[in-house]
PDB file of C-alpha atoms in Angstrom:
ATOM      1  CA  VAL A   1       0.000   0.000   0.000  1.00  0.00           C
ATOM      2  CA  GLN A   2       1.307   3.420  -0.938  1.00  0.00           C
ATOM      3  CA  LEU A   3       0.076   6.924  -0.352  1.00  0.00           C
ATOM      4  CA  GLN A   4       2.095   9.381  -2.384  1.00  0.00           C
ATOM      5  CA  ALA A   5       1.618  13.031  -1.443  1.00  0.00           C
ATOM      6  CA  SER A   6       2.709  15.780  -3.797  1.00  0.00           C
ATOM      7  CA  GLY A   7       2.059  19.377  -4.740  1.00  0.00           C
ATOM      8  CA  GLY A   8       3.579  21.230  -1.825  1.00  0.00           C
ATOM      9  CA  GLY A   9       5.583  24.381  -2.328  1.00  0.00           C
ATOM     10  CA  LEU A  10       6.065  28.013  -1.441  1.00  0.00           C
ATOM     11  CA  VAL A  11       3.147  30.415  -1.712  1.00  0.00           C
ATOM     12  CA  GLN A  12       2.442  33.910  -0.474  1.00  0.00           C
ATOM     13  CA  ALA A  13      -0.146  34.596   2.169  1.00  0.00           C
ATOM     14  CA  GLY A  14      -3.576  34.844   0.596  1.00  0.00           C
ATOM     15  CA  GLY A  15      -2.602  32.504  -2.196  1.00  0.00           C
ATOM     16  CA  SER A  16      -3.769  29.035  -3.113  1.00  0.00           C
ATOM     17  CA  LEU A  17      -2.210  25.624  -3.473  1.00  0.00           C
ATOM     18  CA  ARG A  18      -3.504  22.132  -4.165  1.00  0.00           C
ATOM     19  CA  VAL A  19      -1.844  19.050  -2.761  1.00  0.00           C
ATOM     20  CA  SER A  20      -2.577  15.560  -4.013  1.00  0.00           C
ATOM     21  CA  CYS A  21      -2.422  12.067  -2.583  1.00  0.00           C
ATOM     22  CA  ALA A  22      -2.219   9.143  -4.976  1.00  0.00           C
ATOM     23  CA  ALA A  23      -3.307   5.859  -3.399  1.00  0.00           C
ATOM     24  CA  SER A  24      -2.224   2.462  -4.674  1.00  0.00           C
ATOM     25  CA  GLY A  25      -1.795  -1.125  -3.599  1.00  0.00           C
ATOM     26  CA  ARG A  26      -5.384  -1.926  -2.703  1.00  0.00           C
ATOM     27  CA  SER A  27      -8.914  -0.696  -3.117  1.00  0.00           C
ATOM     28  CA  PHE A  28      -9.652   2.242  -0.842  1.00  0.00           C
ATOM     29  CA  TYR A  29     -13.341   2.392  -1.744  1.00  0.00           C
ATOM     30  CA  THR A  30     -14.488   1.672   1.813  1.00  0.00           C
ATOM     31  CA  TYR A  31     -11.823   3.829   3.437  1.00  0.00           C
ATOM     32  CA  THR A  32     -11.779   7.309   4.856  1.00  0.00           C
ATOM     33  CA  MET A  33      -8.941   9.455   3.577  1.00  0.00           C
ATOM     34  CA  GLY A  34      -7.506  12.191   5.708  1.00  0.00           C
ATOM     35  CA  TRP A  35      -5.079  15.067   5.555  1.00  0.00           C
ATOM     36  CA  PHE A  36      -2.993  15.985   8.549  1.00  0.00           C
ATOM     37  CA  ARG A  37      -0.262  18.534   9.043  1.00  0.00           C
ATOM     38  CA  GLN A  38       2.675  19.089  11.321  1.00  0.00           C
ATOM     39  CA  ALA A  39       4.245  22.477  11.774  1.00  0.00           C
ATOM     40  CA  PRO A  40       7.799  22.864  13.112  1.00  0.00           C
ATOM     41  CA  GLY A  41       7.862  22.270  16.828  1.00  0.00           C
ATOM     42  CA  LYS A  42       4.196  21.314  16.975  1.00  0.00           C
ATOM     43  CA  GLN A  43       2.210  18.128  17.135  1.00  0.00           C
ATOM     44  CA  ARG A  44       0.582  16.682  14.088  1.00  0.00           C
ATOM     45  CA  GLU A  45      -3.004  17.844  13.719  1.00  0.00           C
ATOM     46  CA  PHE A  46      -6.036  16.818  11.741  1.00  0.00           C
ATOM     47  CA  VAL A  47      -6.954  18.981   8.749  1.00  0.00           C
ATOM     48  CA  ALA A  48      -9.702  17.281   6.751  1.00  0.00           C
ATOM     49  CA  ALA A  49     -11.152  13.905   5.855  1.00  0.00           C
ATOM     50  CA  ILE A  50     -13.368  12.416   3.180  1.00  0.00           C
ATOM     51  CA  SER A  51     -15.220   9.147   2.892  1.00  0.00           C
ATOM     52  CA  TRP A  52     -14.145   7.580  -0.363  1.00  0.00           C
ATOM     53  CA  ARG A  53     -17.471   5.807  -0.867  1.00  0.00           C
ATOM     54  CA  ASP A  54     -19.944   8.660  -0.373  1.00  0.00           C
ATOM     55  CA  GLY A  55     -17.784  11.779  -0.320  1.00  0.00           C
ATOM     56  CA  VAL A  56     -18.832  12.924   3.145  1.00  0.00           C
ATOM     57  CA  THR A  57     -16.275  15.418   4.438  1.00  0.00           C
ATOM     58  CA  ASN A  58     -15.243  17.041   7.674  1.00  0.00           C
ATOM     59  CA  TYR A  59     -12.750  19.744   8.501  1.00  0.00           C
ATOM     60  CA  ALA A  60     -10.793  21.186  11.351  1.00  0.00           C
ATOM     61  CA  ASP A  61     -12.163  24.536  12.481  1.00  0.00           C
ATOM     62  CA  ALA A  62      -8.897  26.235  11.551  1.00  0.00           C
ATOM     63  CA  VAL A  63      -9.341  25.456   7.849  1.00  0.00           C
ATOM     64  CA  LYS A  64     -13.119  25.385   7.469  1.00  0.00           C
ATOM     65  CA  GLY A  65     -14.220  27.634   4.637  1.00  0.00           C
ATOM     66  CA  ARG A  66     -10.703  27.879   3.204  1.00  0.00           C
ATOM     67  CA  PHE A  67      -9.728  24.278   2.426  1.00  0.00           C
ATOM     68  CA  THR A  68     -11.635  21.728   0.378  1.00  0.00           C
ATOM     69  CA  ILE A  69     -10.965  18.009   0.316  1.00  0.00           C
ATOM     70  CA  SER A  70     -12.103  15.995  -2.675  1.00  0.00           C
ATOM     71  CA  ARG A  71     -11.425  12.708  -4.433  1.00  0.00           C
ATOM     72  CA  ASP A  72     -11.158  11.427  -7.952  1.00  0.00           C
ATOM     73  CA  ASN A  73     -12.287   7.826  -7.993  1.00  0.00           C
ATOM     74  CA  THR A  74     -11.001   7.232 -11.507  1.00  0.00           C
ATOM     75  CA  LYS A  75      -7.461   8.171 -10.490  1.00  0.00           C
ATOM     76  CA  ASP A  76      -7.501   6.913  -6.888  1.00  0.00           C
ATOM     77  CA  THR A  77      -6.376  10.359  -5.831  1.00  0.00           C
ATOM     78  CA  VAL A  78      -7.436  12.652  -3.020  1.00  0.00           C
ATOM     79  CA  PHE A  79      -6.915  16.398  -3.203  1.00  0.00           C
ATOM     80  CA  LEU A  80      -6.703  19.208  -0.699  1.00  0.00           C
ATOM     81  CA  GLN A  81      -7.416  22.583  -2.233  1.00  0.00           C
ATOM     82  CA  MET A  82      -6.084  25.294   0.040  1.00  0.00           C
ATOM     83  CA  ASN A  83      -7.228  28.876  -0.461  1.00  0.00           C
ATOM     84  CA  SER A  84      -6.623  32.077   1.479  1.00  0.00           C
ATOM     85  CA  LEU A  85      -3.477  30.555   2.895  1.00  0.00           C
ATOM     86  CA  LYS A  86      -1.973  32.001   6.050  1.00  0.00           C
ATOM     87  CA  PRO A  87       1.566  31.777   7.404  1.00  0.00           C
ATOM     88  CA  GLU A  88       0.225  29.550  10.175  1.00  0.00           C
ATOM     89  CA  ASP A  89      -0.741  26.983   7.535  1.00  0.00           C
ATOM     90  CA  THR A  90       2.960  26.324   6.992  1.00  0.00           C
ATOM     91  CA  ALA A  91       3.564  22.646   7.724  1.00  0.00           C
ATOM     92  CA  VAL A  92       4.334  19.257   6.279  1.00  0.00           C
ATOM     93  CA  TYR A  93       1.055  17.872   5.005  1.00  0.00           C
ATOM     94  CA  TYR A  94       0.441  14.145   5.227  1.00  0.00           C
ATOM     95  CA  CYS A  95      -2.279  12.038   3.704  1.00  0.00           C
ATOM     96  CA  ALA A  96      -3.556   8.982   5.505  1.00  0.00           C
ATOM     97  CA  ALA A  97      -6.151   6.237   5.188  1.00  0.00           C
ATOM     98  CA  ARG A  98      -8.292   4.412   7.722  1.00  0.00           C
ATOM     99  CA  SER A  99     -10.555   1.438   7.198  1.00  0.00           C
ATOM    100  CA  ASN A 100     -12.751   1.695  10.294  1.00  0.00           C
ATOM    101  CA  PRO A 101     -15.319   4.502  10.032  1.00  0.00           C
ATOM    102  CA  TYR A 102     -15.866   4.334  13.813  1.00  0.00           C
ATOM    103  CA  SER A 103     -12.214   4.680  14.718  1.00  0.00           C
ATOM    104  CA  SER A 104      -9.865   7.652  14.613  1.00  0.00           C
ATOM    105  CA  ARG A 105      -6.869   5.455  13.894  1.00  0.00           C
ATOM    106  CA  TYR A 106      -5.331   5.762  10.444  1.00  0.00           C
ATOM    107  CA  GLU A 107      -3.467   2.652   9.307  1.00  0.00           C
ATOM    108  CA  TYR A 108      -1.640   4.009   6.284  1.00  0.00           C
ATOM    109  CA  TRP A 109       0.384   7.184   5.931  1.00  0.00           C
ATOM    110  CA  GLY A 110       2.098   8.961   3.077  1.00  0.00           C
ATOM    111  CA  GLN A 111       5.497  10.593   3.255  1.00  0.00           C
ATOM    112  CA  GLY A 112       4.333  14.204   3.483  1.00  0.00           C
ATOM    113  CA  THR A 113       4.697  17.279   1.326  1.00  0.00           C
ATOM    114  CA  LEU A 114       5.928  20.646   2.598  1.00  0.00           C
ATOM    115  CA  VAL A 115       3.740  23.716   2.299  1.00  0.00           C
ATOM    116  CA  THR A 116       5.348  27.043   3.138  1.00  0.00           C
ATOM    117  CA  VAL A 117       3.276  30.207   3.303  1.00  0.00           C
ATOM    118  CA  SER A 118       5.248  33.439   3.356  1.00  0.00           C
ATOM    119  CA  SER A 119       3.903  36.621   4.902  1.00  0.00           C
TER     120      SER A 119
END
């Protein structure tokens, strides 16, 4: 199983960026896909999640209204569209997958992609 995150980079505050997570190695149709982030010196935190089967989403309060998580079933890829970026959004962004909809534990993790927002 592989989760390959990509699309990170440097962007100015107020700008936009889209990061992607390509999933392979098994069918993730019944999984929930999540994005997490970890800023320097801070703990990893939840950003957003989407149910692959029905597209139900949820977001952390800090990104609600600015970030959008989506999936492309034909490409087995999950996206995180980030708008109105702030310097505090600077972090390594990780994608993850969990099989149990009633658990918060994610079994699979990607390698992360760095997003840097300059002020």
